[in-house]
Each structure stands twice: as C-alpha cells, then as structure tokens.
mmCIF file of C-alpha atoms in Angstrom:
data_model
loop_
_atom_site.group_PDB
_atom_site.id
_atom_site.type_symbol
_atom_site.label_atom_id
_atom_site.label_comp_id
_atom_site.label_asym_id
_atom_site.label_seq_id
_atom_site.Cartn_x
_atom_site.Cartn_y
_atom_site.Cartn_z
ATOM 1 C CA UNK A 1 2.774 -3.305 -32.743
ATOM 2 C CA UNK A 2 -0.716 -4.636 -32.891
ATOM 3 C CA UNK A 3 0.582 -8.132 -32.584
ATOM 4 C CA UNK A 4 2.612 -7.260 -29.564
ATOM 5 C CA UNK A 5 -0.395 -5.593 -27.783
ATOM 6 C CA UNK A 6 -2.642 -8.480 -28.587
ATOM 7 C CA UNK A 7 -0.116 -10.995 -27.256
ATOM 8 C CA UNK A 8 0.236 -8.968 -24.145
ATOM 9 C CA UNK A 9 -3.455 -8.624 -23.458
ATOM 10 C CA UNK A 10 -4.498 -12.165 -24.508
ATOM 11 C CA UNK A 11 -3.605 -13.919 -21.271
ATOM 12 C CA UNK A 12 -5.603 -11.288 -19.273
ATOM 13 C CA UNK A 13 -8.560 -12.010 -21.608
ATOM 14 C CA UNK A 14 -8.254 -15.763 -21.489
ATOM 15 C CA UNK A 15 -7.610 -16.108 -17.792
ATOM 16 C CA UNK A 16 -9.183 -12.999 -16.501
ATOM 17 C CA UNK A 17 -6.343 -12.272 -14.115
ATOM 18 C CA UNK A 18 -4.599 -9.047 -13.148
ATOM 19 C CA UNK A 19 -2.868 -10.631 -10.115
ATOM 20 C CA UNK A 20 0.749 -11.619 -10.727
ATOM 21 C CA UNK A 21 2.608 -14.268 -8.746
ATOM 22 C CA UNK A 22 4.654 -11.766 -6.691
ATOM 23 C CA UNK A 23 1.579 -9.802 -5.641
ATOM 24 C CA UNK A 24 -0.188 -12.951 -4.618
ATOM 25 C CA UNK A 25 2.815 -14.220 -2.723
ATOM 26 C CA UNK A 26 2.921 -11.009 -0.664
ATOM 27 C CA UNK A 27 -0.764 -11.310 0.165
ATOM 28 C CA UNK A 28 -0.515 -14.932 1.068
ATOM 29 C CA UNK A 29 2.044 -14.164 3.725
ATOM 30 C CA UNK A 30 0.420 -10.989 5.050
ATOM 31 C CA UNK A 31 -3.316 -11.322 4.940
ATOM 32 C CA UNK A 32 -3.722 -14.382 7.352
ATOM 33 C CA UNK A 33 -1.341 -12.728 9.947
ATOM 34 C CA UNK A 34 -3.227 -9.471 9.743
ATOM 35 C CA UNK A 35 -6.552 -11.263 10.291
ATOM 36 C CA UNK A 36 -5.084 -12.725 13.403
ATOM 37 C CA UNK A 37 -3.999 -9.280 14.695
ATOM 38 C CA UNK A 38 -7.569 -7.986 14.809
ATOM 39 C CA UNK A 39 -8.512 -8.279 18.484
ATOM 40 C CA UNK A 40 -12.195 -9.134 17.737
ATOM 41 C CA UNK A 41 -10.987 -12.093 15.676
ATOM 42 C CA UNK A 42 -8.726 -13.231 18.489
ATOM 43 C CA UNK A 43 -11.735 -13.351 20.796
ATOM 44 C CA UNK A 44 -14.069 -15.131 18.233
ATOM 45 C CA UNK A 45 -11.524 -17.712 17.003
ATOM 46 C CA UNK A 46 -12.365 -21.002 18.631
ATOM 47 C CA UNK A 47 -10.320 -23.626 16.787
ATOM 48 C CA UNK A 48 -9.568 -22.373 13.344
ATOM 49 C CA UNK A 49 -9.000 -19.126 11.490
ATOM 50 C CA UNK A 50 -11.371 -19.010 8.439
ATOM 51 C CA UNK A 51 -10.297 -16.949 5.493
ATOM 52 C CA UNK A 52 -12.483 -16.785 2.311
ATOM 53 C CA UNK A 53 -11.113 -15.628 -1.105
ATOM 54 C CA UNK A 54 -14.121 -13.856 -2.612
ATOM 55 C CA UNK A 55 -13.897 -13.708 -6.375
ATOM 56 C CA UNK A 56 -16.171 -13.590 -9.422
ATOM 57 C CA UNK A 57 -15.606 -16.284 -12.067
ATOM 58 C CA UNK A 58 -13.170 -14.062 -14.034
ATOM 59 C CA UNK A 59 -10.589 -14.166 -11.166
ATOM 60 C CA UNK A 60 -11.071 -17.799 -10.042
ATOM 61 C CA UNK A 61 -7.693 -18.884 -11.408
ATOM 62 C CA UNK A 62 -5.930 -16.210 -9.345
ATOM 63 C CA UNK A 63 -7.999 -17.050 -6.324
ATOM 64 C CA UNK A 64 -6.992 -20.733 -6.504
ATOM 65 C CA UNK A 65 -3.369 -19.748 -6.943
ATOM 66 C CA UNK A 66 -3.598 -17.452 -3.880
ATOM 67 C CA UNK A 67 -5.400 -20.210 -1.801
ATOM 68 C CA UNK A 68 -2.564 -22.607 -2.813
ATOM 69 C CA UNK A 69 0.125 -20.176 -1.809
ATOM 70 C CA UNK A 70 -1.497 -19.623 1.554
ATOM 71 C CA UNK A 71 -1.760 -23.371 2.215
ATOM 72 C CA UNK A 72 2.014 -23.817 1.234
ATOM 73 C CA UNK A 73 2.988 -20.776 3.342
ATOM 74 C CA UNK A 74 1.194 -21.881 6.514
ATOM 75 C CA UNK A 75 0.687 -25.619 5.966
ATOM 76 C CA UNK A 76 -2.841 -25.480 7.554
ATOM 77 C CA UNK A 77 -1.684 -23.844 10.728
ATOM 78 C CA UNK A 78 -1.642 -20.099 11.706
ATOM 79 C CA UNK A 79 -0.164 -19.513 15.094
ATOM 80 C CA UNK A 80 -1.782 -22.107 17.380
ATOM 81 C CA UNK A 81 -4.887 -22.381 15.194
ATOM 82 C CA UNK A 82 -5.955 -24.409 12.272
ATOM 83 C CA UNK A 83 -6.159 -22.270 8.998
ATOM 84 C CA UNK A 84 -9.108 -22.885 6.722
ATOM 85 C CA UNK A 85 -9.154 -21.313 3.259
ATOM 86 C CA UNK A 86 -11.898 -21.438 0.776
ATOM 87 C CA UNK A 87 -12.631 -19.786 -2.593
ATOM 88 C CA UNK A 88 -16.222 -18.531 -2.932
ATOM 89 C CA UNK A 89 -18.217 -16.406 -5.176
ATOM 90 C CA UNK A 90 -19.610 -13.056 -3.925
ATOM 91 C CA UNK A 91 -23.138 -14.508 -3.734
ATOM 92 C CA UNK A 92 -21.802 -17.486 -1.573
ATOM 93 C CA UNK A 93 -19.884 -14.953 0.628
ATOM 94 C CA UNK A 94 -23.175 -13.288 1.570
ATOM 95 C CA UNK A 95 -24.302 -16.575 3.242
ATOM 96 C CA UNK A 96 -21.211 -16.925 5.429
ATOM 97 C CA UNK A 97 -21.051 -15.373 8.909
ATOM 98 C CA UNK A 98 -18.311 -17.166 10.747
ATOM 99 C CA UNK A 99 -15.318 -16.042 8.622
ATOM 100 C CA UNK A 100 -12.485 -14.032 10.022
ATOM 101 C CA UNK A 101 -11.353 -12.475 6.772
ATOM 102 C CA UNK A 102 -12.471 -11.945 3.179
ATOM 103 C CA UNK A 103 -9.753 -11.476 0.514
ATOM 104 C CA UNK A 104 -11.545 -9.637 -2.197
ATOM 105 C CA UNK A 105 -10.367 -10.383 -5.741
ATOM 106 C CA UNK A 106 -13.035 -8.083 -7.113
ATOM 107 C CA UNK A 107 -13.112 -4.972 -9.237
ATOM 108 C CA UNK A 108 -14.201 -1.623 -7.713
ATOM 109 C CA UNK A 109 -16.999 -1.466 -10.336
ATOM 110 C CA UNK A 110 -18.406 -4.934 -9.439
ATOM 111 C CA UNK A 111 -22.103 -4.646 -8.467
ATOM 112 C CA UNK A 112 -21.634 -7.356 -5.775
ATOM 113 C CA UNK A 113 -18.930 -5.361 -3.982
ATOM 114 C CA UNK A 114 -21.218 -3.121 -1.950
ATOM 115 C CA UNK A 115 -23.359 -5.999 -0.606
ATOM 116 C CA UNK A 116 -20.228 -8.097 0.195
ATOM 117 C CA UNK A 117 -18.728 -5.215 2.109
ATOM 118 C CA UNK A 118 -21.977 -4.499 4.002
ATOM 119 C CA UNK A 119 -22.300 -8.161 4.882
ATOM 120 C CA UNK A 120 -18.567 -8.262 6.060
ATOM 121 C CA UNK A 121 -19.035 -5.119 8.132
ATOM 122 C CA UNK A 122 -22.300 -6.380 9.857
ATOM 123 C CA UNK A 123 -20.513 -9.658 10.666
ATOM 124 C CA UNK A 124 -17.240 -8.001 11.693
ATOM 125 C CA UNK A 125 -15.243 -9.825 8.993
ATOM 126 C CA UNK A 126 -11.999 -8.109 8.131
ATOM 127 C CA UNK A 127 -11.758 -7.341 4.380
ATOM 128 C CA UNK A 128 -8.492 -7.307 2.416
ATOM 129 C CA UNK A 129 -7.714 -6.292 -1.135
ATOM 130 C CA UNK A 130 -4.824 -5.902 -3.490
ATOM 131 C CA UNK A 131 -6.312 -2.920 -5.050
ATOM 132 C CA UNK A 132 -5.990 0.425 -3.028
ATOM 133 C CA UNK A 133 -8.955 1.709 -5.002
ATOM 134 C CA UNK A 134 -11.163 -0.552 -2.986
ATOM 135 C CA UNK A 135 -10.303 1.348 0.149
ATOM 136 C CA UNK A 136 -12.582 4.079 -1.177
ATOM 137 C CA UNK A 137 -15.389 1.537 -1.207
ATOM 138 C CA UNK A 138 -14.899 0.435 2.316
ATOM 139 C CA UNK A 139 -12.250 -2.383 2.332
ATOM 140 C CA UNK A 140 -10.417 -2.374 5.594
ATOM 141 C CA UNK A 141 -6.930 -3.376 4.572
ATOM 142 C CA UNK A 142 -5.097 -3.078 1.258
ATOM 143 C CA UNK A 143 -1.421 -3.282 0.266
ATOM 144 C CA UNK A 144 0.894 -0.649 -1.134
ATOM 145 C CA UNK A 145 3.702 -2.155 -3.065
ATOM 146 C CA UNK A 146 6.505 0.303 -3.966
ATOM 147 C CA UNK A 147 10.099 0.246 -2.662
ATOM 148 C CA UNK A 148 8.625 -1.462 0.277
ATOM 149 C CA UNK A 149 5.447 -3.303 1.087
ATOM 150 C CA UNK A 150 3.092 -1.414 3.428
ATOM 151 C CA UNK A 151 -0.430 -2.259 4.540
ATOM 152 C CA UNK A 152 -2.915 0.569 4.072
ATOM 153 C CA UNK A 153 -5.732 0.655 6.550
ATOM 154 C CA UNK A 154 -9.113 2.373 6.122
ATOM 155 C CA UNK A 155 -9.655 4.379 9.215
ATOM 156 C CA UNK A 156 -13.209 5.214 8.510
ATOM 157 C CA UNK A 157 -14.009 1.486 8.161
ATOM 158 C CA UNK A 158 -12.007 0.632 11.264
ATOM 159 C CA UNK A 159 -14.125 3.170 13.279
ATOM 160 C CA UNK A 160 -17.500 2.171 11.587
ATOM 161 C CA UNK A 161 -17.255 -1.535 12.160
ATOM 162 C CA UNK A 162 -15.254 -1.253 14.671
ATOM 163 C CA UNK A 163 -12.085 -3.201 14.198
ATOM 164 C CA UNK A 164 -9.327 -2.972 16.702
ATOM 165 C CA UNK A 165 -5.869 -4.060 15.491
ATOM 166 C CA UNK A 166 -2.832 -4.629 17.632
ATOM 167 C CA UNK A 167 -0.614 -1.528 18.142
ATOM 168 C CA UNK A 168 2.334 -2.853 16.235
ATOM 169 C CA UNK A 169 0.223 -3.423 13.120
ATOM 170 C CA UNK A 170 -1.209 0.110 13.340
ATOM 171 C CA UNK A 171 2.309 1.552 13.802
ATOM 172 C CA UNK A 172 3.620 -0.062 10.636
ATOM 173 C CA UNK A 173 0.583 0.700 8.422
ATOM 174 C CA UNK A 174 -0.191 3.714 6.344
ATOM 175 C CA UNK A 175 -3.580 5.281 7.147
ATOM 176 C CA UNK A 176 -6.018 5.958 4.389
#
C-alpha cells in the first residue's frame, strides 16, 4: 500500500503539477474566449489579445502545457485579433500592465497571490483560475467541472473592478 501511494504521489512531487490534461484543455478553450467577452477588454484591445499564465516554478510544466494547448487551439488568432500568450512568474506579472487576462496557476496560500490580484484589479486585467477556492481570494472567473463545465464568476470582484461581461456569458455562468 505504501508503495502504491508513493508511486501515485511521486509525479506530483517531481513535476509539481495538479493540473491534468483534460482540465487544461477545457481552460485552453474557454479562458481566451471569456477574456474577449469582457467589454473593457474589447475597448482596450488594439491589435492583439494578451494572455499571461502566471505561475510559480512548481507549476511551470503545466503552464507551458496550457500555453501550448491554447496555441494549438487558436493558432495565434482569437476572433479577428492576434493572440499572444506568455508564461510568467508572479513577480514578473506585477510589472505587466497591458494584459487582458491572467490565468493563475497558483495555490490559494501563495504569498504572491494577493499582490498579483491587486495588480490585476488596478489594471483591469481579468483573472482566471482552475481552482474555485481562489474565488474567495478575489479571482474573477473559475471553472466548475462536474457533469457539465460551467464558469463561476465572482460578483464582488466584478463590481469592485468593475468588469462588464456580455450578457450571454453572464447567463450561462454560475455566480459566486
């Protein structure tokens, strides 16, 4: 039994990932489209949609997998705009002001999470997460994956920033 547990946990220890391929594929399809549905982003986009995958070193492998999936899914184009994707550390994210979305591959206990969220809110950058627990910390959009996939939106964050999403997105989303 100990050997089984060790073999099960070992990949997580070695590669530091809790994001399986199916979860990343769902996010790769949804997050860029949701970023485009935010009306402030629609006004600020000049020639390209800039998405950043913000991750500590422990999740870099998952971040690069997600980046690759987004690139394959959209082939560098989202709607009529170029799609730019970058993987950055939380400290690097604090220096970037012209992004349209931060996909956070961070833990809720990460000390860098509050400063990253504050920076995103001040610069009206939509934040995404795969972890619904991050909604409590101020992330704008997360995913619920059960029998169906449903975006969760943090209403207090939407009012605070303020983000304004298209009605169709709000109708299909679950409020948090």
